Coordinates of C-alpha atoms and ligand atoms in Angstrom, one line a residue:
X1045 CA -19.9 -17.6 40.6
X1046 CA -18.2 -21.2 41.6
X1047 CA -16.5 -20.7 45.3
X1048 CA -12.5 -20.9 45.0
X1049 CA -11.2 -24.2 44.8
X1050 CA -14.1 -26.0 43.5
X1051 CA -13.3 -29.0 42.1
X1052 CA -15.5 -28.5 38.5
X1053 CA -13.7 -25.1 37.7
X1054 CA -9.8 -26.8 38.0
X1055 CA -10.3 -29.9 36.3
X1056 CA -12.2 -27.3 32.8
X1057 CA -8.7 -25.2 34.0
X1058 CA -6.7 -28.8 33.6
X1059 CA -7.9 -28.8 30.3
X1060 CA -7.9 -26.4 29.1
X1061 CA -5.0 -24.5 30.1
X1062 CA -4.4 -20.6 30.0
X1063 CA -2.1 -19.1 26.9
X1064 CA 0.2 -17.7 29.2
X1065 CA 1.0 -22.1 30.8
X1066 CA 1.4 -23.2 27.4
X1067 CA 3.5 -22.9 25.1
X1068 CA 3.1 -20.9 22.1
X1069 CA 2.2 -22.7 19.0
X1070 CA 0.0 -20.4 17.1
X1071 CA 2.0 -17.8 15.6
X1072 CA 0.6 -15.0 12.3
X1073 CA 3.3 -13.0 10.4
X1074 CA 2.4 -9.9 9.1
X1075 CA 4.9 -8.8 6.5
X1076 CA 3.6 -5.7 4.2
X1077 CA 6.1 -5.9 1.1
X1078 CA 7.0 -8.7 -1.1
X1079 CA 9.8 -8.6 -0.9
X1080 CA 9.9 -9.2 2.5
X1081 CA 8.2 -11.4 2.5
X1082 CA 9.3 -14.5 0.4
X1083 CA 11.9 -14.6 1.9
X1084 CA 10.7 -15.4 5.0
X1085 CA 8.5 -18.1 3.2
X1086 CA 11.6 -19.6 1.7
X1087 CA 12.5 -19.7 4.7
X1088 CA 10.6 -21.5 7.0
X1089 CA 9.4 -23.1 4.0
X1090 CA 5.7 -21.8 4.1
X1091 CA 3.3 -23.1 1.2
X1092 CA 0.6 -20.3 -0.2
X1093 CA -2.9 -21.1 0.5
X1094 CA -5.1 -22.0 -2.8
X1095 CA -8.1 -22.4 -0.5
X1096 CA -7.8 -18.6 0.8
X1097 CA -8.8 -18.3 4.8
X1098 CA -9.5 -14.2 3.2
X1099 CA -13.6 -13.3 1.1
X1100 CA -12.9 -13.4 -2.2
X1101 CA -11.1 -11.1 -4.3
X1102 CA -9.4 -9.8 -1.8
X1103 CA -5.1 -9.6 -2.7
X1104 CA -4.7 -11.1 1.3
X1105 CA -2.3 -14.1 0.7
X1106 CA -1.7 -16.4 3.4
X1107 CA 1.1 -18.5 3.7
X1108 CA 2.0 -21.5 6.2
X1109 CA 3.3 -24.1 7.2
X1110 CA 4.7 -26.3 10.6
X1111 CA 8.4 -25.4 11.3
X1112 CA 9.4 -27.3 14.2
X1113 CA 5.9 -27.3 16.9
X1114 CA 5.0 -24.2 15.5
X1115 CA 1.6 -23.9 13.1
X1116 CA 2.9 -20.7 11.3
X1117 CA 1.2 -18.7 8.8
X1118 CA 2.4 -15.4 7.3
X1119 CA 0.1 -12.4 5.6
X1120 CA 1.0 -10.3 2.9
X1121 CA -1.5 -8.2 1.9
X1122 CA -1.0 -8.2 -1.3
X1123 CA -1.0 -6.2 -4.8
X1124 CA -2.9 -3.2 -4.9
X1125 CA -5.6 -4.7 -7.0
X1126 CA -5.8 -1.6 -9.5
X1127 CA -2.2 -0.2 -9.4
X1128 CA -0.4 -3.6 -8.3
X1129 CA 2.1 -2.5 -6.3
X1130 CA 2.7 -4.0 -1.9
X1131 CA -1.0 -2.4 -0.2
X1132 CA 1.6 -1.3 1.7
X1133 CA -0.1 0.7 5.6
X1134 CA -2.6 1.3 8.3
X1135 CA -5.1 0.2 6.8
X1136 CA -4.8 -2.5 4.4
X1137 CA -2.4 -3.6 7.4
X1138 CA -4.9 -3.6 10.2
X1139 CA -8.0 -5.6 8.0
X1140 CA -5.1 -8.0 7.3
X1141 CA -4.5 -8.7 10.7
X1142 CA -8.6 -8.5 11.6
X1143 CA -8.8 -11.1 9.3
X1144 CA -6.4 -13.4 10.2
X1145 CA -6.7 -13.2 13.9
X1146 CA -10.3 -14.0 12.8
X1147 CA -9.8 -16.3 11.0
X1148 CA -6.6 -18.3 12.5
X1149 CA -7.1 -17.7 16.2
X1150 CA -3.4 -17.4 17.0
X1151 CA -1.8 -17.8 20.0
X1152 CA 0.8 -13.7 19.2
X1153 CA 1.2 -11.3 16.3
X1154 CA 4.9 -10.5 14.6
X1155 CA 4.3 -8.2 12.4
X1156 CA 8.2 -8.2 10.8
X1157 CA 9.4 -5.3 7.5
X1158 CA 11.5 -2.2 7.4
X1159 CA 11.5 0.8 8.7
X1160 CA 13.1 3.6 9.2
X1161 CA 15.4 4.3 11.6
X1162 CA 17.4 7.7 13.3
X1163 CA 21.5 7.9 14.0
X1164 CA 20.2 10.4 16.5
X1165 CA 19.1 7.5 18.6
X1166 CA 21.1 5.0 18.2
X1167 CA 20.0 3.3 14.8
X1168 CA 22.1 2.5 12.2
X1169 CA 21.7 1.3 8.0
X1170 CA 21.1 -2.9 8.6
X1171 CA 19.9 -3.3 12.4
X1172 CA 17.2 -5.3 13.8
X1173 CA 15.0 -3.6 16.7
X1174 CA 12.3 -4.7 18.6
X1175 CA 9.6 -2.9 19.8
X1176 CA 8.7 -1.7 22.4
X1177 CA 5.5 0.0 22.0
X1178 CA 4.0 1.4 19.2
X1179 CA 2.5 5.5 18.5
X1180 CA 1.1 7.0 15.2
X1181 CA 2.8 10.1 14.1
X1182 CA -0.3 11.5 11.6
X1183 CA -3.3 11.1 13.8
X1184 CA -3.2 15.0 15.2
X1185 CA -6.2 16.0 16.8
X1186 CA -5.8 19.0 19.3
X1187 CA -8.8 18.4 21.5
X1188 CA -7.9 16.8 25.1
X1189 CA -8.0 13.5 25.3
X1190 CA -8.2 12.4 20.9
X1191 CA -5.4 13.7 20.4
X1192 CA -4.3 10.6 23.0
X1193 CA -6.2 8.4 20.9
X1194 CA -5.2 10.0 18.0
X1195 CA -0.8 9.4 19.3
X1196 CA -3.4 5.4 19.9
X1197 CA 0.4 4.5 21.8
X1198 CA 0.6 0.4 22.5
X1199 CA 2.7 -1.5 24.0
X1200 CA 4.0 -4.3 22.1
X1201 CA 4.5 -7.8 23.9
X1202 CA 7.2 -8.0 26.6
X1203 CA 10.7 -10.1 25.3
X1204 CA 13.6 -9.6 27.7
X1205 CA 14.7 -12.5 27.4
X1206 CA 14.6 -12.8 23.6
X1207 CA 16.4 -9.2 23.0
X1208 CA 18.7 -10.6 25.3
X1209 CA 20.3 -13.4 23.6
X1210 CA 19.9 -12.7 20.2
X1211 CA 21.7 -9.3 20.9
X1212 CA 18.5 -7.8 19.7
X1213 CA 18.7 -4.0 19.6
X1214 CA 15.0 -1.9 21.7
X1215 CA 13.4 0.8 20.8
X1216 CA 10.2 3.0 20.0
X1217 CA 8.0 3.0 16.9
X1218 CA 6.2 5.6 15.1
X1219 CA 4.0 4.8 12.1
X1220 CA 1.9 6.8 9.8
X1221 CA 0.8 6.5 6.6
X1222 CA 3.5 8.7 4.1
X1223 CA 7.4 7.3 3.2
X1224 CA 8.6 11.0 4.2
X1225 CA 8.7 12.7 6.8
X1226 CA 7.0 16.4 6.6
X1227 CA 8.5 19.4 9.8
X1228 CA 5.0 18.2 11.7
X1229 CA 5.0 14.2 12.1
X1230 CA 9.1 14.6 12.7
X1231 CA 8.0 16.9 16.3
X1232 CA 5.5 13.5 17.2
X1233 CA 8.4 11.4 16.5
X1234 CA 10.4 13.1 18.4
X1235 CA 7.2 13.4 20.8
X1236 CA 6.8 9.9 20.7
X1237 CA 10.5 9.0 20.5
X1238 CA 11.1 6.9 18.6
X1239 CA 14.8 5.0 17.1
X1240 CA 12.1 3.7 14.1
X1241 CA 9.8 5.1 11.7
X1242 CA 7.5 2.7 9.8
X1243 CA 3.7 3.1 8.4
X1244 CA 2.4 -0.4 9.1
X1245 CA 3.2 -1.1 13.3
X1246 CA 0.7 1.2 15.2
X1247 CA -2.1 -0.1 13.4
X1248 CA -2.1 -3.7 13.9
X1249 CA -0.5 -2.9 17.5
X1250 CA -4.6 -1.5 17.8
X1251 CA -6.0 -4.2 15.9
X1252 CA -4.1 -6.9 18.2
X1253 CA -4.8 -5.2 21.5
X1254 CA -8.8 -5.0 20.1
X1255 CA -8.6 -8.6 19.8
X1256 CA -6.5 -10.3 23.4
X1257 CA -3.6 -11.1 21.3
X1258 CA -0.3 -10.1 22.5
X1259 CA 2.3 -9.4 19.4
X1260 CA 6.2 -8.6 18.5
X1261 CA 7.5 -6.2 15.8
X1262 CA 11.0 -6.9 14.2
X1263 CA 11.7 -3.6 12.1
X1264 CA 14.7 -3.8 10.0
X1265 CA 16.3 -0.6 9.1
X1266 CA 16.7 0.2 5.0
X1267 CA 16.9 4.7 5.4
X1268 CA 18.2 6.7 7.9
X1269 CA 15.4 9.4 8.2
X1270 CA 18.3 11.7 10.7
X1271 CA 20.2 11.6 6.9
X1272 CA 21.3 13.8 4.0
X1273 CA 20.0 11.0 1.4
X1274 CA 16.3 10.5 0.7
X1275 CA 14.7 8.7 1.9
X1276 CA 13.3 7.1 -1.0
X1277 CA 16.6 6.8 -2.4
X1278 CA 18.3 5.1 0.6
X1279 CA 15.4 2.8 0.8
X1280 CA 15.4 1.3 -2.4
X1281 CA 19.5 1.1 -2.8
X1282 CA 19.6 -1.2 1.3
X1283 CA 16.7 -3.0 0.8
X1284 CA 17.9 -6.0 -0.8
X1285 CA 19.9 -6.8 1.5
X1286 CA 18.7 -5.1 4.9
X1287 CA 15.3 -7.9 3.4
X1288 CA 18.1 -10.4 3.8
X1289 CA 18.7 -9.2 7.2
X1290 CA 15.2 -9.3 8.6
X1291 CA 13.8 -12.9 7.4
X1292 CA 17.1 -14.2 9.3
X1293 CA 15.8 -12.4 12.9
X1294 CA 12.4 -13.7 12.1
X1295 CA 14.2 -17.3 12.3
X1296 CA 15.7 -16.4 14.8
X1297 CA 12.8 -15.3 16.8
X1298 CA 11.1 -17.9 15.8
X1299 CA 13.0 -20.1 17.5
X1300 CA 13.7 -18.6 19.9
X1301 CA 9.5 -19.4 20.6
X1302 CA 9.9 -22.2 20.0
X1303 CA 8.7 -24.1 23.0
X1304 CA 8.3 -21.4 25.7
X1305 CA 5.2 -20.1 27.2
X1306 CA 4.9 -15.9 27.6
X1307 CA 6.5 -15.6 30.9
X1308 CA 10.2 -17.5 29.0
X1309 CA 9.5 -14.8 26.3
Ligands
SAH2307 N1 9.4 2.4 -3.5 C1 9.1 1.4 -1.7 C2 7.5 2.1 -1.3 C3 7.1 0.9 0.4 S1 6.6 2.0 1.4 C4 8.8 -0.1 -3.3 O1 9.3 -0.3 -3.5 O2 6.7 -0.2 -3.1 C5 7.6 1.7 2.4 C6 7.8 0.6 3.3 O3 9.0 0.3 4.1 C7 6.6 0.2 4.1 O4 5.7 -0.5 4.8 C8 6.5 0.9 5.4 O5 6.8 0.1 7.2 C9 8.3 0.5 5.4 N2 9.9 1.6 5.1 C10 10.6 1.5 5.5 N3 11.8 2.2 5.7 C11 10.9 3.4 5.9 C12 10.4 5.3 6.3 N4 10.8 6.1 6.2 N5 9.5 5.8 6.5 C13 8.5 4.8 6.9 N6 8.2 4.1 6.4 C14 9.4 2.6 5.8

C-alpha cells in the first residue's frame, strides 16, 4: 500500500471522487405496483425502456429519464407472467433490486410504495413515512443467531435534513409476504417496533446492503392494520388517493436530493 500523502494516490482520488464527495447522480426507484408506479413515471416524465437491461422474458419494466441533474430509473417488477397481477412481495423486489444495481450501478436506491400503518404508533391514512430501519416479521427461526438472521434488521440511509425540510413522519418498517396479519406476525411487528408494514422494504434493504448501495424507503399509508376495517377492503378504497400523495412525496424527495451529496441528506 502507498504511504499516506503519496502523490499518485492523491491525484487518483481527485479524479474519481468517492460517492460521498460528489452530488448523487444515478437513482433507482423500486415500486412494486403499477398503480403506484405510473403516476411517478408521468410526474417525472420517464420513458419505458424498449431495450431491456434485464434478461429476456422477465416481466420487469424499466422507465428512465433525466430529471434536473439526476439520471432516474424506475423499476416495476411487472405483472406475474401466469396470473397477470403485480409481482408484489419480497422475492420479486429482491430480484429486481439485484438486477437493477448490477445493470445500472446507482448511487442510491429509493423504495417507494404503499403500506399498512398502525394508528397506535401514530399513523393515519395518507401519511408519508420515511423509514428509519426495516426488518422481517414472517421469518421465524427460533435457533440462536438464526433468529436474528430471520428478523434481518437493516438501517435505511440517514436523511435528517430531508425529513425536516419536507416535514415527513419517520418510523420503522416491518416486511412480510402477506397482506393480512396473523397473531404471530403481530407479535413480531410489535417486537420490531414498527409503525408501517409492507411486503417489500426489508428485502430491498437486504440486497442494497449486500451490494453496498444506500437505500431510502418512502411509504404511504393505505390502510390501518389496527382498525376494524378489513385490510384488503381499506387498501383498495384508499389506493388511488394515497398513490397521488405518494407520487407527490416522491417528486419532493427527488427535488430535495437533486444537487446534494449524501452528507447533505
Ligand atoms: N389486492 C391488491 C394487492 C396488493 S398487495 C391489488 O390491488 O393488487 C399490497 C401492496 O401494498 C404490497 O406491495 C405492499 O407492500 C403494500 N401494502 C399496503 N398495505 C399493506 C399492508 N397492510 N400489509 C402489507 N403490505 C401492504
